[in-house]
CSV table of C-alpha atoms in Angstrom, one decimal:
chain,number,residue,atom,x,y,z
A,7,MET,CA,20.1,4.3,2.1
A,8,ILE,CA,22.2,0.8,2.5
A,9,ALA,CA,19.6,-1.6,2.3
A,10,LYS,CA,22.3,-5.0,1.6
A,11,LEU,CA,25.2,-5.9,2.1
A,12,SER,CA,27.2,-9.0,0.8
A,13,GLY,CA,31.0,-9.5,1.2
A,14,ARG,CA,33.2,-11.4,3.6
A,15,LEU,CA,32.6,-11.3,7.6
A,16,ASP,CA,36.0,-9.8,9.1
A,17,SER,CA,35.2,-10.5,12.7
A,18,THR,CA,32.1,-10.2,15.4
A,19,GLY,CA,31.6,-9.1,18.7
A,20,LEU,CA,28.8,-9.7,21.3
A,21,ASP,CA,26.3,-7.9,19.5
A,22,HIS,CA,27.5,-6.8,16.1
A,23,ALA,CA,29.6,-8.1,13.2
A,24,ILE,CA,32.0,-6.5,10.7
A,25,ILE,CA,31.5,-7.1,7.0
A,26,ASP,CA,34.1,-6.4,4.7
A,27,VAL,CA,32.9,-5.5,1.2
A,28,GLY,CA,35.4,-4.6,-1.3
A,29,GLY,CA,37.4,-3.5,1.5
A,30,VAL,CA,35.7,-1.4,3.4
A,31,GLY,CA,34.6,-2.9,6.4
A,32,TYR,CA,30.7,-1.9,7.6
A,33,LEU,CA,30.1,-2.4,11.2
A,34,VAL,CA,26.6,-3.9,11.6
A,35,GLY,CA,24.5,-4.4,15.1
A,36,ALA,CA,23.0,-7.6,15.0
A,37,SER,CA,20.9,-9.8,16.9
A,38,SER,CA,22.7,-13.1,18.3
A,39,ARG,CA,20.4,-15.0,16.4
A,40,THR,CA,21.5,-13.5,12.9
A,41,LEU,CA,25.5,-13.7,14.3
A,42,SER,CA,24.9,-17.3,14.5
A,43,ALA,CA,23.8,-17.6,10.9
A,44,LEU,CA,26.4,-15.5,9.5
A,45,GLY,CA,28.9,-18.5,9.7
A,46,PHE,CA,32.8,-17.9,10.0
A,47,VAL,CA,35.2,-15.2,9.8
A,48,GLY,CA,36.4,-15.1,6.1
A,49,ASP,CA,33.0,-16.7,4.9
A,50,ALA,CA,30.8,-14.9,2.0
A,51,VAL,CA,28.0,-13.5,3.3
A,52,THR,CA,24.8,-11.6,2.7
A,53,ILE,CA,22.9,-9.2,5.5
A,54,HIS,CA,20.0,-7.2,5.1
A,55,THR,CA,20.3,-3.8,6.4
A,56,GLU,CA,18.5,-1.4,8.5
A,57,MET,CA,20.0,2.3,8.4
A,58,LEU,CA,18.9,4.2,11.7
A,59,VAL,CA,19.8,8.0,11.8
A,60,SER,CA,20.2,10.0,15.3
A,61,ASP,CA,21.2,13.4,15.9
A,62,ASP,CA,24.6,12.1,16.8
A,63,ALA,CA,25.1,9.0,15.1
A,64,ILE,CA,24.5,7.1,11.9
A,65,ARG,CA,24.3,3.5,12.6
A,66,LEU,CA,23.5,0.1,10.6
A,67,MET,CA,21.5,-2.8,11.5
A,68,GLY,CA,22.5,-6.0,10.3
A,69,PHE,CA,20.0,-9.1,9.8
A,70,ALA,CA,20.0,-12.7,8.0
A,71,SER,CA,16.8,-12.5,6.4
A,72,ALA,CA,14.2,-9.7,5.4
A,73,GLU,CA,11.5,-11.0,7.6
A,74,GLU,CA,13.5,-10.7,10.7
A,75,ARG,CA,14.7,-6.9,9.6
A,76,ASP,CA,10.4,-6.5,8.7
A,77,TRP,CA,10.0,-7.3,12.5
A,78,PHE,CA,12.9,-5.2,13.8
A,79,ARG,CA,11.4,-2.3,11.6
A,80,LEU,CA,7.6,-3.1,13.1
A,81,LEU,CA,9.1,-3.5,17.0
A,82,THR,CA,11.0,-0.5,16.6
A,83,ALA,CA,7.6,1.7,15.7
A,84,VAL,CA,6.5,0.7,19.3
A,85,GLN,CA,7.1,3.6,21.8
A,86,GLY,CA,9.9,2.6,24.0
A,87,VAL,CA,11.4,-0.2,22.0
A,88,GLY,CA,14.6,0.9,20.3
A,89,ALA,CA,17.1,-0.8,18.6
A,90,ARG,CA,18.6,-2.6,21.8
A,91,VAL,CA,15.4,-3.9,23.0
A,92,ALA,CA,14.1,-4.8,19.4
A,93,LEU,CA,17.6,-6.7,18.6
A,94,ALA,CA,17.3,-8.6,22.1
A,95,ILE,CA,13.8,-9.9,21.1
A,96,LEU,CA,14.8,-11.2,18.0
A,97,SER,CA,17.7,-12.8,19.8
A,98,ALA,CA,15.6,-14.5,22.3
A,99,LEU,CA,12.2,-15.3,19.5
A,100,GLU,CA,12.2,-16.1,15.6
A,101,PRO,CA,10.3,-13.8,13.7
A,102,ALA,CA,7.8,-16.7,13.4
A,103,GLU,CA,7.4,-17.2,17.2
A,104,VAL,CA,6.9,-13.4,17.6
A,105,HIS,CA,4.0,-13.5,15.2
A,106,ARG,CA,2.5,-16.1,17.1
A,107,ALA,CA,3.1,-14.3,20.4
A,108,ILE,CA,1.7,-11.4,19.3
A,109,ALA,CA,-1.4,-12.8,17.0
A,110,ILE,CA,-2.4,-14.5,20.6
A,111,GLY,CA,-1.7,-12.1,22.9
A,112,ASP,CA,0.7,-13.8,25.0
A,113,LYS,CA,3.4,-10.9,26.6
A,114,ALA,CA,5.0,-13.8,28.8
A,115,MET,CA,6.7,-15.1,25.4
A,116,VAL,CA,7.8,-11.5,24.5
A,117,ALA,CA,9.0,-10.6,27.5
A,118,ARG,CA,11.4,-13.5,27.5
A,119,ALA,CA,13.7,-11.1,26.0
A,120,ASN,CA,16.3,-9.4,27.9
A,121,GLY,CA,15.3,-5.4,28.7
A,122,VAL,CA,11.7,-6.4,28.3
A,123,GLY,CA,9.1,-6.1,31.4
A,124,PRO,CA,5.3,-7.1,31.5
A,125,LYS,CA,4.2,-3.2,30.8
A,126,LEU,CA,6.3,-3.1,27.6
A,127,ALA,CA,5.5,-6.6,26.7
A,128,MET,CA,1.6,-5.3,26.9
A,129,ARG,CA,2.1,-2.2,24.7
A,130,ILE,CA,4.3,-4.4,22.0
A,131,VAL,CA,1.5,-6.9,22.0
A,132,ASN,CA,-1.1,-4.1,21.7
A,133,GLU,CA,0.3,-1.6,19.4
A,134,LEU,CA,1.4,-4.4,16.9
A,135,LYS,CA,-1.8,-6.7,16.9
A,136,ASP,CA,-3.5,-4.9,14.2
A,137,LYS,CA,-0.3,-4.3,12.1
A,138,ILE,CA,1.1,-7.8,11.7
A,139,GLY,CA,0.9,-8.9,8.2
A,140,VAL,CA,1.5,-12.2,6.2
A,141,ALA,CA,2.3,-14.7,8.8
A,142,PRO,CA,5.8,-15.7,8.7
A,143,ALA,CA,6.3,-19.8,8.2
A,144,GLY,CA,4.8,-21.5,11.2
A,145,ALA,CA,2.9,-19.1,12.7
A,146,ALA,CA,-1.0,-18.8,12.2
A,147,ILE,CA,-2.3,-17.5,9.4
A,148,GLY,CA,-4.3,-14.5,10.3
A,149,ALA,CA,-8.2,-14.3,8.8
A,150,GLY,CA,-7.7,-13.0,5.1
A,151,MET,CA,-4.3,-13.4,5.0
A,152,VAL,CA,-2.4,-15.6,2.3
A,153,PRO,CA,0.8,-17.1,2.9
A,154,MET,CA,3.7,-16.2,1.1
A,155,PRO,CA,7.1,-17.9,0.2
A,156,ALA,CA,9.7,-15.7,1.8
A,157,GLY,CA,11.9,-14.1,-0.7
A,158,SER,CA,8.8,-14.4,-3.4
A,159,HIS,CA,7.8,-12.1,-5.8
A,160,GLY,CA,5.0,-12.5,-4.2
A,161,ALA,CA,5.8,-11.5,-0.7
A,162,ASP,CA,7.8,-8.5,-2.2
A,163,ALA,CA,4.4,-7.3,-4.0
A,164,VAL,CA,2.4,-7.7,-0.6
A,165,SER,CA,5.5,-5.9,1.2
A,166,ALA,CA,5.3,-3.2,-1.7
A,167,LEU,CA,1.3,-2.8,-1.5
A,168,GLN,CA,1.8,-2.2,2.7
A,169,ASN,CA,4.2,0.3,1.8
A,170,LEU,CA,1.7,2.3,-0.1
A,171,GLY,CA,-0.7,2.3,2.6
A,172,PHE,CA,-2.7,-1.0,2.0
A,173,LYS,CA,-3.5,-3.0,4.9
A,174,PRO,CA,-2.0,-6.5,5.5
A,175,GLY,CA,-4.9,-8.4,4.4
A,176,GLU,CA,-5.8,-6.3,1.7
A,177,ALA,CA,-2.6,-6.5,0.1
A,178,SER,CA,-2.3,-10.1,0.8
A,179,ALA,CA,-5.8,-11.1,-0.9
A,180,ALA,CA,-4.7,-8.5,-3.9
A,181,VAL,CA,-1.6,-10.3,-4.4
A,182,ALA,CA,-3.0,-13.6,-4.3
A,183,ALA,CA,-5.6,-12.7,-7.0
A,184,ALA,CA,-3.2,-11.4,-9.0
A,185,GLU,CA,-1.3,-14.3,-8.8
A,186,ALA,CA,-4.2,-16.4,-9.9
A,187,ASP,CA,-4.5,-14.5,-12.6
A,188,LEU,CA,-1.2,-14.0,-14.1
A,189,GLY,CA,0.1,-17.7,-13.1
A,190,GLU,CA,3.6,-18.7,-11.9
A,191,GLY,CA,6.7,-16.5,-13.5
A,192,ALA,CA,5.2,-13.2,-13.7
A,193,SER,CA,7.7,-10.3,-13.0
A,194,LEU,CA,7.5,-8.7,-9.7
A,195,ASP,CA,6.5,-5.2,-11.8
A,196,ALA,CA,3.3,-7.3,-13.4
A,197,LEU,CA,2.2,-8.6,-10.2
A,198,VAL,CA,2.4,-5.0,-8.5
A,199,ARG,CA,0.7,-3.4,-11.1
A,200,LEU,CA,-2.3,-5.7,-11.4
A,201,ALA,CA,-2.2,-6.3,-7.5
A,202,LEU,CA,-2.7,-2.6,-7.3
A,203,ARG,CA,-5.9,-2.8,-9.8
A,204,LYS,CA,-7.2,-5.3,-7.7
A,205,ALA,CA,-6.7,-3.4,-4.2
A,206,ALA,CA,-8.4,-0.1,-5.5
A,207,LYS,CA,-11.2,-2.3,-6.7
């Protein structure tokens, strides 16, 4: 699975970019927010990706940040939300705004996106309210959750625990406790191992 691309921005379209990596052009679908963040044709770029495999196609979606990619995964897990709708939501709202809208049940904010009606907005809010994890910067922090700087070992460790089935609040609390014991500069591996022991208690 392709998780990240680093190369040169070859071109952009309304909903995609082509990244030249060693002479191979990867076409990645992207939100308008990500396309704006990439810069100019010819610039060196790094983009987080999600590979979508269907019966008749394999597509890459690209994101300027891991947070945006994670929200894409959450949104497309909701029935009726495909890649196009998820990108429309992420074009209309920053990840922190999506989090805030879902946390407070503001379906009108979610419905700002093209192709999202009131019923679908309500479904998105209802289905994701209990799944949203560590709040992005600028969003309200839920009970029992500890904010982790994006790109930090702490954030990566929280994500690892969630992938193993721990609830967001449990994962966040366990990682925060592990960081307190290990101190700054702990490796990701050590952090995950200790957080797992603490979460399992």
